Amino acid sequence: MRKKLIAGNWKMNLTKQEAVTMLKNLLEIPLSEEVEVLIAPSFAVLDTSYEMLKDSGIKLGAQNVSEYDKGAYTGEVSCEMLKSVGVEYIILGHSERRSYFNETNKVVNAKVKKALNNDFKVILCVGETLEDRENGRAFDVVKEQLLESLDGVNMQVVVAYEPIWAIGTGNTCSTEDAEEMCKFIRTLLGDDYRILYGGSVNPSNISELMKMEDIDGALVGGSSLKAVDFSKLVNYEVEK
Ligand code: PGA
């Protein structure tokens, strides 16, 4: 039985004051036993977030981690540091990391291994560009990202399928296309893997997505920054 997961990726948003207000609102959200809920704030507010969420049932995630252990790596944050502020999940391979910060599958692979070896749960993001999809290459690209990012990895990760053209654009992938890719990923990895969809998930499309057999949850950007919307996402109608 794969537990559903709704994960909010705050990206580079919310100052400490804004985060505290958001966290107070999140603490009001009724949580269901059937859904695991996670937020991934910026590094700057992880500690504050942990303190506020620790008794709530909402899990804490980071948006990145260094592939190095410690030392002279200016600007980087290590696994040990994330552990010390209560982080449980790490999002890796997000398309924004891949495209703006040149993270290749090889770098993502090193980070995945480092995080898993340090007992974190990993949400590995994969997804094709619009050009890939239009050229019929979506499945090949996603397969290559998965195989290279998980090369030599024998522990389970959560995979987030995020078509790049659907992220932050309001252009959600159709539920059928999302399901088709999530099913494809499942055939590559195995039945027990949790596979999320991400890309313009909002209160009006969540229940349709969650009805799909191979979609085990959502990775949410924009809608995770509005407490009212995030509350609706977390409490989508669970189909019995
Ligand atoms: P979005 O972002 O929900 O704003 O499209 C999703 C993501 O980048 O994880």
Coordinates of N, CA, C and O in Angstrom, one line a residue, residues 98 105 109 124-126 139-151 157 159-160 181 184-186 188-189:
R98 N 18.4 21.8 -12.4 CA 19.1 21.3 -13.6 C 19.4 22.4 -14.6 O 20.5 22.5 -15.2
N105 N 22.7 14.8 -14.6 CA 22.3 13.6 -14.0 C 23.4 13.0 -13.1 O 23.1 12.4 -12.1
N109 N 22.9 12.2 -9.3 CA 23.2 10.9 -8.8 C 24.1 10.9 -7.6 O 23.8 10.2 -6.6
L124 N 13.1 12.5 -6.0 CA 13.9 12.8 -7.3 C 12.9 13.3 -8.4 O 12.0 12.6 -8.7
C125 N 13.3 14.5 -8.9 CA 12.4 15.0 -9.9 C 13.0 14.7 -11.3 O 14.2 14.8 -11.6
V126 N 12.0 14.4 -12.2 CA 12.4 14.1 -13.6 C 11.3 14.8 -14.5 O 10.2 15.0 -14.0
F139 N 9.4 10.1 -23.2 CA 9.6 8.8 -22.5 C 11.1 8.5 -22.4 O 11.6 8.1 -21.4
D140 N 11.8 8.7 -23.6 CA 13.3 8.5 -23.6 C 14.0 9.4 -22.6 O 14.9 8.9 -21.9
V141 N 13.6 10.7 -22.6 CA 14.3 11.6 -21.7 C 14.1 11.3 -20.3 O 15.1 11.2 -19.5
V142 N 12.9 10.9 -19.9 CA 12.6 10.6 -18.5 C 13.3 9.3 -18.1 O 13.9 9.2 -17.0
K143 N 13.3 8.4 -19.0 CA 14.0 7.1 -18.7 C 15.5 7.4 -18.5 O 16.1 6.8 -17.5
E144 N 16.1 8.2 -19.4 CA 17.5 8.5 -19.2 C 17.8 9.2 -17.9 O 18.8 8.9 -17.2
Q145 N 17.0 10.2 -17.6 CA 17.1 10.9 -16.3 C 17.1 9.9 -15.1 O 17.9 10.0 -14.2
L146 N 16.1 9.0 -15.2 CA 15.9 8.1 -14.1 C 17.1 7.1 -14.0 O 17.7 6.9 -12.9
L147 N 17.5 6.5 -15.1 CA 18.6 5.5 -15.1 C 19.9 6.2 -14.6 O 20.6 5.6 -13.8
E148 N 20.2 7.4 -15.1 CA 21.4 8.0 -14.8 C 21.4 8.6 -13.4 O 22.4 8.5 -12.6
S149 N 20.3 9.1 -12.9 CA 20.2 9.7 -11.6 C 20.2 8.6 -10.5 O 20.6 8.9 -9.4
L150 N 19.7 7.4 -10.9 CA 19.7 6.3 -9.9 C 20.7 5.3 -10.2 O 20.6 4.2 -9.6
D151 N 21.7 5.6 -11.0 CA 22.8 4.6 -11.3 C 23.5 4.2 -10.0 O 23.9 5.0 -9.2
V157 N 13.5 5.6 -3.7 CA 13.2 7.0 -3.6 C 11.8 7.3 -4.0 O 11.1 6.4 -4.5
V159 N 9.7 9.4 -6.6 CA 9.9 10.1 -7.9 C 8.8 11.1 -8.1 O 7.7 10.8 -7.9
A160 N 9.2 12.3 -8.6 CA 8.2 13.3 -9.0 C 8.4 13.6 -10.5 O 9.4 14.0 -10.9
M181 N 2.8 8.7 -18.0 CA 4.2 8.8 -17.7 C 4.5 8.1 -16.3 O 5.5 7.5 -16.1
F184 N 4.6 4.5 -16.7 CA 5.9 4.1 -17.4 C 7.0 4.1 -16.4 O 7.8 3.2 -16.3
I185 N 7.1 5.1 -15.5 CA 8.1 5.2 -14.5 C 8.0 4.0 -13.5 O 9.0 3.4 -13.1
R186 N 6.7 3.7 -13.2 CA 6.5 2.5 -12.3 C 7.0 1.2 -12.9 O 7.6 0.4 -12.3
L188 N 9.5 1.0 -14.9 CA 10.9 0.9 -14.8 C 11.5 0.7 -13.4 O 12.5 0.0 -13.2
L189 N 10.7 1.1 -12.4 CA 11.3 1.1 -11.0 C 10.6 0.0 -10.2 O 11.3 -0.6 -9.4

